[in-house]
Structures are given as C-alpha cells and as structure tokens.
Amino acid sequence: MKAVIPAAGKGTRLAGLTLERPKAMVPVHDKPCLEHIINALSQAGIKEIIIITGHLSECIESYFKDGSAWGVQITYVRQDMEGKYGTGYAVHLTADLVGDSPFLMTYGDVLVPFENYSGIVERYRERPVDALIGVNWVEDPYKGAAVYVDEEGKVVKIIEKPPKGTAGTHWNNAGVIIFSPVVFEYTAQLTPSERGEYELTEAIQRMHGDRREIHAYFLQGYWRDIGTPADLQAAGEMLRQKHK
C-alpha cells in the first residue's frame, strides 16, 4: 500500500519557524517532523510514499531526494500555493500516482507510533471499506475535525473545526486515513469552503451522503500535531521522553 503525505502547508501559526522551511520540516526533538513520519511508515512496512509539497517545496525535495537513504521510494507532487488550497485538493493531485489501489493518507504535521500505521493497514485488509478514518480521543476536537461514530464503529458525521465547546464528541480526525480510490470522485467535486479551502472532510461528508462505507479506527498510544509553538514543544518533550 502506498502512503500519501500532504506537506504543502506554510505553518503560519509557527511564526518565524517556517520562514525558511515548510511546516513539515520544523525540527521535533532531533529531526524534522516529516522524517519521523517517514521512519514510522518504513517501520510499518510502507515503502512507496507520495509527498505533496507546496510552500518551499525544494526544502523537502532536496532533503529526502528519492527516499533511498530511508529505505523508501518517494515521489513528489507540487501544489500551487497561489491556486487551489486545502487538504482535499492536495489529495486529489495524487490520483494518477495512486492509481486504482487503496492508499494511506497521513498528514505531514502529525506524529503517531508506527504501530498505528501497521494496525490501520491490517484492519483495512481484514475488512476493506471506502474510508477508514483514524481517530484519537481529545477533550474537545475544536482545533481539528470532530468525528461522530456509532456503536458499530461507523462514521456518521465529520465536522471541520467546530466552535469550541459545541462538538458533543471526543473523537478527533487524527489525520491518518485509508481511502479506496473512489475518494477521487469526491475530491474532484469540491468547491471552496467558508475558509476558502478545498476540504478533505467535505469529500468524506459527500461520500457519507452517498452511503459509502466509512468506519473509524481507534488509534493507540500518543498523537501529536505541531500546529502551534506549544504543540511543537509538547511533541518534542514527548519524543525526548520516548527515546530516553
């Protein structure tokens, strides 16, 4: 199974840390965030990786090159940062490279143990669905996307960045999802959201509206993004403790 990593973001909330590097290349503990992700994918046996670059693309492409130094094969797709923007459009750009097979999408600013990658792939192979969404428990998913799951583990709704205190669920879209290629039918139909972005969550909602099968996969262990300086500091401390 191939992995797709959206890594085009500027990371505006990280201020000066992303003036000379994309968000995914901000150091966490001892190496760039994206390098931790690639290492984890490799450990999980996922060796073909497609990275979507955008802001300061060359920084990522010159660092990882073809991926052979990490034991993987990397292909790059560039997202025009002056054109369509958002995770939905970023994923759509990989359609030709992904082809007719399911793929694992994992955000370039989210850290999880490699066991979650191997676990979600194993679960998907046991029961293929149109989308298997990795979710993690948070106090309030207002900074991410609230995921509503029924008693059978099916996803019934997903809301991008709900107002604080309004979600009514603790499950957050962890940014680790396996899609069947049918998702590209829906990313092709996207229009800009209120934020002006082509949202992947909107594609998932449209899939749900068409009664596509969407299930949740409950992640184990740590989950960290690096969206803010405080998040970055917490992620670094977590990895320092982990590698003691």
C-alpha positions as YAML, in Angstrom:
chain: A
units: angstrom
residues:
- id: 1
  name: MET
  ca: [0.00, 0.00, 0.00]
- id: 2
  name: LYS
  ca: [1.23, 3.48, -0.90]
- id: 3
  name: ALA
  ca: [1.26, 6.38, 1.54]
- id: 4
  name: VAL
  ca: [0.26, 9.93, 0.63]
- id: 5
  name: ILE
  ca: [1.59, 12.76, 2.81]
- id: 6
  name: PRO
  ca: [0.17, 16.29, 2.38]
- id: 7
  name: ALA
  ca: [3.10, 18.53, 3.34]
- id: 8
  name: ALA
  ca: [2.42, 21.75, 1.45]
- id: 9
  name: GLY
  ca: [1.41, 23.90, 4.42]
- id: 10
  name: LYS
  ca: [3.10, 27.13, 5.47]
- id: 11
  name: GLY
  ca: [2.50, 26.69, 9.19]
- id: 12
  name: THR
  ca: [1.58, 30.34, 9.76]
- id: 13
  name: ARG
  ca: [0.88, 29.78, 13.49]
- id: 14
  name: LEU
  ca: [4.50, 28.71, 13.96]
- id: 15
  name: ALA
  ca: [5.60, 32.24, 13.05]
- id: 16
  name: GLY
  ca: [9.34, 32.57, 12.43]
- id: 17
  name: LEU
  ca: [9.98, 28.82, 12.48]
- id: 18
  name: THR
  ca: [8.59, 28.44, 8.95]
- id: 19
  name: LEU
  ca: [10.12, 31.45, 7.21]
- id: 20
  name: GLU
  ca: [12.84, 29.28, 5.68]
- id: 21
  name: ARG
  ca: [11.22, 25.84, 5.83]
- id: 22
  name: PRO
  ca: [7.79, 24.28, 5.36]
- id: 23
  name: LYS
  ca: [5.81, 23.27, 8.42]
- id: 24
  name: ALA
  ca: [6.57, 19.56, 7.92]
- id: 25
  name: MET
  ca: [10.32, 20.28, 8.11]
- id: 26
  name: VAL
  ca: [10.22, 22.01, 11.50]
- id: 27
  name: PRO
  ca: [12.52, 20.06, 13.85]
- id: 28
  name: VAL
  ca: [10.85, 17.96, 16.53]
- id: 29
  name: HIS
  ca: [13.37, 16.73, 19.11]
- id: 30
  name: ASP
  ca: [16.20, 15.51, 16.87]
- id: 31
  name: LYS
  ca: [14.90, 15.63, 13.29]
- id: 32
  name: PRO
  ca: [12.24, 17.20, 11.03]
- id: 33
  name: CYS
  ca: [8.65, 16.19, 11.74]
- id: 34
  name: LEU
  ca: [8.34, 14.66, 8.27]
- id: 35
  name: GLU
  ca: [11.38, 12.48, 8.87]
- id: 36
  name: HIS
  ca: [9.76, 10.97, 11.95]
- id: 37
  name: ILE
  ca: [6.71, 10.16, 9.82]
- id: 38
  name: ILE
  ca: [8.73, 8.58, 7.01]
- id: 39
  name: ASN
  ca: [10.68, 6.48, 9.51]
- id: 40
  name: ALA
  ca: [7.42, 5.28, 11.09]
- id: 41
  name: LEU
  ca: [5.91, 4.40, 7.71]
- id: 42
  name: SER
  ca: [9.04, 2.45, 6.80]
- id: 43
  name: GLN
  ca: [8.90, 0.59, 10.13]
- id: 44
  name: ALA
  ca: [5.30, -0.31, 9.33]
- id: 45
  name: GLY
  ca: [6.38, -1.80, 6.00]
- id: 46
  name: ILE
  ca: [5.06, 1.03, 3.82]
- id: 47
  name: LYS
  ca: [7.81, 1.75, 1.32]
- id: 48
  name: GLU
  ca: [6.13, 3.73, -1.50]
- id: 49
  name: ILE
  ca: [5.46, 7.31, -0.46]
- id: 50
  name: ILE
  ca: [3.96, 10.27, -2.33]
- id: 51
  name: ILE
  ca: [4.63, 13.67, -0.76]
- id: 52
  name: ILE
  ca: [2.62, 16.75, -1.73]
- id: 53
  name: THR
  ca: [4.85, 19.79, -1.41]
- id: 54
  name: GLY
  ca: [3.96, 23.47, -1.76]
- id: 55
  name: HIS
  ca: [5.50, 26.11, 0.49]
- id: 56
  name: LEU
  ca: [9.28, 25.94, -0.05]
- id: 57
  name: SER
  ca: [9.00, 22.62, -1.90]
- id: 58
  name: GLU
  ca: [12.73, 22.44, -2.54]
- id: 59
  name: CYS
  ca: [13.44, 22.16, 1.18]
- id: 60
  name: ILE
  ca: [11.64, 18.81, 1.35]
- id: 61
  name: GLU
  ca: [12.70, 17.53, -2.06]
- id: 62
  name: SER
  ca: [16.40, 18.27, -1.58]
- id: 63
  name: TYR
  ca: [16.43, 16.74, 1.92]
- id: 64
  name: PHE
  ca: [14.74, 13.43, 1.17]
- id: 65
  name: LYS
  ca: [15.53, 13.13, -2.56]
- id: 66
  name: ASP
  ca: [14.29, 9.72, -3.75]
- id: 67
  name: GLY
  ca: [13.97, 8.37, -0.21]
- id: 68
  name: SER
  ca: [16.55, 5.62, -0.63]
- id: 69
  name: ALA
  ca: [18.52, 6.80, 2.42]
- id: 70
  name: TRP
  ca: [15.42, 5.96, 4.49]
- id: 71
  name: GLY
  ca: [14.72, 2.68, 2.75]
- id: 72
  name: VAL
  ca: [11.67, 4.02, 0.90]
- id: 73
  name: GLN
  ca: [10.77, 5.26, -2.58]
- id: 74
  name: ILE
  ca: [9.50, 8.86, -2.64]
- id: 75
  name: THR
  ca: [7.63, 10.60, -5.45]
- id: 76
  name: TYR
  ca: [6.71, 14.30, -5.24]
- id: 77
  name: VAL
  ca: [3.68, 16.26, -6.38]
- id: 78
  name: ARG
  ca: [3.73, 20.05, -6.15]
- id: 79
  name: GLN
  ca: [0.68, 22.02, -5.08]
- id: 80
  name: ASP
  ca: [0.46, 25.57, -6.43]
- id: 81
  name: MET
  ca: [0.16, 27.70, -3.29]
- id: 82
  name: GLU
  ca: [-1.34, 30.57, -5.31]
- id: 83
  name: GLY
  ca: [-4.07, 28.33, -6.72]
- id: 84
  name: LYS
  ca: [-6.45, 25.85, -5.13]
- id: 85
  name: TYR
  ca: [-5.60, 25.25, -1.49]
- id: 86
  name: GLY
  ca: [-6.60, 22.70, 1.13]
- id: 87
  name: THR
  ca: [-6.14, 19.05, 2.01]
- id: 88
  name: GLY
  ca: [-8.91, 17.87, -0.31]
- id: 89
  name: TYR
  ca: [-7.25, 19.34, -3.37]
- id: 90
  name: ALA
  ca: [-3.81, 18.18, -2.21]
- id: 91
  name: VAL
  ca: [-5.01, 14.58, -2.05]
- id: 92
  name: HIS
  ca: [-6.72, 14.93, -5.43]
- id: 93
  name: LEU
  ca: [-3.39, 15.83, -7.04]
- id: 94
  name: THR
  ca: [-2.12, 12.30, -6.32]
- id: 95
  name: ALA
  ca: [-4.87, 10.45, -8.20]
- id: 96
  name: ASP
  ca: [-2.74, 9.42, -11.18]
- id: 97
  name: LEU
  ca: [0.14, 8.26, -8.98]
- id: 98
  name: VAL
  ca: [-2.10, 6.32, -6.60]
- id: 99
  name: GLY
  ca: [-3.97, 4.55, -9.38]
- id: 100
  name: ASP
  ca: [-6.69, 2.01, -8.65]
- id: 101
  name: SER
  ca: [-5.48, 0.80, -5.25]
- id: 102
  name: PRO
  ca: [-6.32, 1.90, -1.70]
- id: 103
  name: PHE
  ca: [-3.80, 4.22, -0.06]
- id: 104
  name: LEU
  ca: [-2.88, 5.51, 3.38]
- id: 105
  name: MET
  ca: [-3.06, 9.29, 3.82]
- id: 106
  name: THR
  ca: [-1.21, 10.77, 6.79]
- id: 107
  name: TYR
  ca: [-0.73, 14.48, 7.43]
- id: 108
  name: GLY
  ca: [2.82, 15.81, 7.36]
- id: 109
  name: ASP
  ca: [2.46, 17.57, 10.72]
- id: 110
  name: VAL
  ca: [1.07, 14.71, 12.82]
- id: 111
  name: LEU
  ca: [3.10, 12.19, 14.81]
- id: 112
  name: VAL
  ca: [1.83, 8.73, 15.80]
- id: 113
  name: PRO
  ca: [3.61, 5.45, 16.67]
- id: 114
  name: PHE
  ca: [4.40, 3.24, 13.69]
- id: 115
  name: GLU
  ca: [2.13, 0.57, 15.19]
- id: 116
  name: ASN
  ca: [-0.85, 2.74, 14.26]
- id: 117
  name: TYR
  ca: [0.18, 2.66, 10.61]
- id: 118
  name: SER
  ca: [0.60, -1.11, 10.56]
- id: 119
  name: GLY
  ca: [-2.56, -1.53, 12.64]
- id: 120
  name: ILE
  ca: [-4.83, 0.52, 10.39]
- id: 121
  name: VAL
  ca: [-3.48, -1.27, 7.30]
- id: 122
  name: GLU
  ca: [-4.12, -4.67, 8.89]
- id: 123
  name: ARG
  ca: [-7.64, -3.63, 9.88]
- id: 124
  name: TYR
  ca: [-8.35, -2.39, 6.35]
- id: 125
  name: ARG
  ca: [-7.16, -5.62, 4.79]
- id: 126
  name: GLU
  ca: [-9.42, -7.60, 7.12]
- id: 127
  name: ARG
  ca: [-12.43, -5.51, 6.09]
- id: 128
  name: PRO
  ca: [-11.98, -3.11, 3.16]
- id: 129
  name: VAL
  ca: [-14.21, -0.04, 3.25]
- id: 130
  name: ASP
  ca: [-14.35, 3.21, 1.27]
- id: 131
  name: ALA
  ca: [-12.63, 5.13, 4.07]
- id: 132
  name: LEU
  ca: [-11.11, 4.00, 7.36]
- id: 133
  name: ILE
  ca: [-10.53, 7.09, 9.49]
- id: 134
  name: GLY
  ca: [-8.02, 7.05, 12.32]
- id: 135
  name: VAL
  ca: [-9.48, 8.85, 15.32]
- id: 136
  name: ASN
  ca: [-7.95, 9.88, 18.64]
- id: 137
  name: TRP
  ca: [-9.60, 10.94, 21.90]
- id: 138
  name: VAL
  ca: [-9.31, 14.62, 22.81]
- id: 139
  name: GLU
  ca: [-11.09, 16.77, 25.37]
- id: 140
  name: ASP
  ca: [-12.56, 18.97, 22.62]
- id: 141
  name: PRO
  ca: [-11.89, 18.48, 18.87]
- id: 142
  name: TYR
  ca: [-12.44, 22.16, 18.05]
- id: 143
  name: LYS
  ca: [-8.90, 22.53, 16.67]
- id: 144
  name: GLY
  ca: [-9.23, 19.56, 14.32]
- id: 145
  name: ALA
  ca: [-12.29, 17.77, 12.98]
- id: 146
  name: ALA
  ca: [-14.97, 16.22, 15.17]
- id: 147
  name: VAL
  ca: [-15.80, 12.64, 14.19]
- id: 148
  name: TYR
  ca: [-19.12, 11.09, 15.18]
- id: 149
  name: VAL
  ca: [-19.05, 7.30, 15.47]
- id: 150
  name: ASP
  ca: [-21.98, 4.92, 16.07]
- id: 151
  name: GLU
  ca: [-21.96, 1.77, 18.20]
- id: 152
  name: GLU
  ca: [-20.81, -0.32, 15.21]
- id: 153
  name: GLY
  ca: [-17.77, 1.87, 14.60]
- id: 154
  name: LYS
  ca: [-19.25, 3.54, 11.53]
- id: 155
  name: VAL
  ca: [-18.60, 7.24, 10.98]
- id: 156
  name: VAL
  ca: [-21.93, 9.06, 10.73]
- id: 157
  name: LYS
  ca: [-20.67, 12.65, 10.53]
- id: 158
  name: ILE
  ca: [-17.50, 14.71, 10.50]
- id: 159
  name: ILE
  ca: [-17.27, 18.46, 11.15]
- id: 160
  name: GLU
  ca: [-14.16, 20.51, 10.40]
- id: 161
  name: LYS
  ca: [-13.11, 22.80, 13.28]
- id: 162
  name: PRO
  ca: [-16.42, 23.07, 15.16]
- id: 163
  name: PRO
  ca: [-16.76, 26.05, 17.53]
- id: 164
  name: LYS
  ca: [-15.14, 25.37, 20.90]
- id: 165
  name: GLY
  ca: [-17.40, 23.51, 23.30]
- id: 166
  name: THR
  ca: [-20.02, 22.56, 20.70]
- id: 167
  name: ALA
  ca: [-18.80, 19.26, 19.24]
- id: 168
  name: GLY
  ca: [-20.55, 16.78, 21.53]
- id: 169
  name: THR
  ca: [-17.91, 14.14, 20.76]
- id: 170
  name: HIS
  ca: [-14.38, 13.50, 21.96]
- id: 171
  name: TRP
  ca: [-13.25, 11.79, 18.76]
- id: 172
  name: ASN
  ca: [-10.91, 13.79, 16.56]
- id: 173
  name: ASN
  ca: [-9.85, 13.12, 12.99]
- id: 174
  name: ALA
  ca: [-6.25, 12.08, 13.63]
- id: 175
  name: GLY
  ca: [-5.13, 12.76, 10.07]
- id: 176
  name: VAL
  ca: [-4.40, 9.08, 9.37]
- id: 177
  name: ILE
  ca: [-6.90, 7.65, 6.87]
- id: 178
  name: ILE
  ca: [-7.03, 4.78, 4.40]
- id: 179
  name: PHE
  ca: [-9.09, 5.59, 1.31]
- id: 180
  name: SER
  ca: [-10.23, 3.48, -1.57]
- id: 181
  name: PRO
  ca: [-9.64, 5.26, -4.91]
- id: 182
  name: VAL
  ca: [-13.33, 6.17, -5.01]
- id: 183
  name: VAL
  ca: [-12.38, 9.21, -2.89]
- id: 184
  name: PHE
  ca: [-11.03, 10.89, -6.03]
- id: 185
  name: GLU
  ca: [-14.56, 11.05, -7.45]
- id: 186
  name: TYR
  ca: [-15.43, 13.25, -4.49]
- id: 187
  name: THR
  ca: [-12.29, 15.39, -4.30]
- id: 188
  name: ALA
  ca: [-12.93, 16.25, -7.96]
- id: 189
  name: GLN
  ca: [-16.30, 17.76, -6.99]
- id: 190
  name: LEU
  ca: [-15.06, 20.00, -4.18]
- id: 191
  name: THR
  ca: [-15.74, 23.72, -4.05]
- id: 192
  name: PRO
  ca: [-14.14, 26.20, -1.62]
- id: 193
  name: SER
  ca: [-15.36, 26.09, 1.97]
- id: 194
  name: GLU
  ca: [-16.15, 29.14, 4.09]
- id: 195
  name: ARG
  ca: [-12.42, 29.22, 4.87]
- id: 196
  name: GLY
  ca: [-11.67, 29.32, 1.14]
- id: 197
  name: GLU
  ca: [-10.14, 25.84, 1.16]
- id: 198
  name: TYR
  ca: [-10.94, 22.59, -0.62]
- id: 199
  name: GLU
  ca: [-11.61, 20.46, 2.46]
- id: 200
  name: LEU
  ca: [-10.97, 16.73, 2.63]
- id: 201
  name: THR
  ca: [-13.65, 16.47, 5.31]
- id: 202
  name: GLU
  ca: [-16.20, 17.77, 2.80]
- id: 203
  name: ALA
  ca: [-15.26, 14.96, 0.41]
- id: 204
  name: ILE
  ca: [-15.78, 12.48, 3.26]
- id: 205
  name: GLN
  ca: [-19.16, 14.02, 4.07]
- id: 206
  name: ARG
  ca: [-20.22, 13.65, 0.44]
- id: 207
  name: MET
  ca: [-19.09, 10.03, 0.49]
- id: 208
  name: HIS
  ca: [-21.27, 9.52, 3.56]
- id: 209
  name: GLY
  ca: [-24.20, 11.18, 1.80]
- id: 210
  name: ASP
  ca: [-23.86, 8.62, -0.98]
- id: 211
  name: ARG
  ca: [-23.88, 5.83, 1.61]
- id: 212
  name: ARG
  ca: [-20.26, 4.93, 1.06]
- id: 213
  name: GLU
  ca: [-18.90, 2.74, 3.84]
- id: 214
  name: ILE
  ca: [-16.84, 4.82, 6.29]
- id: 215
  name: HIS
  ca: [-15.51, 3.37, 9.53]
- id: 216
  name: ALA
  ca: [-13.38, 4.60, 12.43]
- id: 217
  name: TYR
  ca: [-10.08, 3.12, 13.53]
- id: 218
  name: PHE
  ca: [-9.24, 3.99, 17.14]
- id: 219
  name: LEU
  ca: [-5.58, 4.95, 17.41]
- id: 220
  name: GLN
  ca: [-3.46, 3.71, 20.30]
- id: 221
  name: GLY
  ca: [-0.59, 5.46, 22.08]
- id: 222
  name: TYR
  ca: [0.42, 9.04, 21.51]
- id: 223
  name: TRP
  ca: [-0.89, 11.51, 18.95]
- id: 224
  name: ARG
  ca: [0.70, 14.91, 18.44]
- id: 225
  name: ASP
  ca: [0.44, 17.62, 15.84]
- id: 226
  name: ILE
  ca: [2.78, 20.59, 15.59]
- id: 227
  name: GLY
  ca: [0.27, 23.31, 14.74]
- id: 228
  name: THR
  ca: [1.41, 25.86, 17.33]
- id: 229
  name: PRO
  ca: [4.62, 26.59, 19.26]
- id: 230
  name: ALA
  ca: [3.02, 24.98, 22.34]
- id: 231
  name: ASP
  ca: [2.12, 21.87, 20.33]
- id: 232
  name: LEU
  ca: [5.64, 21.72, 18.93]
- id: 233
  name: GLN
  ca: [7.18, 21.97, 22.39]
- id: 234
  name: ALA
  ca: [4.89, 19.22, 23.70]
- id: 235
  name: ALA
  ca: [5.73, 16.96, 20.75]
- id: 236
  name: GLY
  ca: [9.45, 17.47, 21.30]
- id: 237
  name: GLU
  ca: [9.17, 16.69, 25.00]
- id: 238
  name: MET
  ca: [7.14, 13.58, 24.26]
- id: 239
  name: LEU
  ca: [9.80, 12.26, 21.88]
- id: 240
  name: ARG
  ca: [12.59, 13.09, 24.33]
- id: 241
  name: GLN
  ca: [10.84, 11.01, 26.99]
- id: 242
  name: LYS
  ca: [10.18, 8.23, 24.49]
- id: 243
  name: HIS
  ca: [13.84, 7.98, 23.47]
- id: 244
  name: LYS
  ca: [15.32, 8.10, 26.97]
...
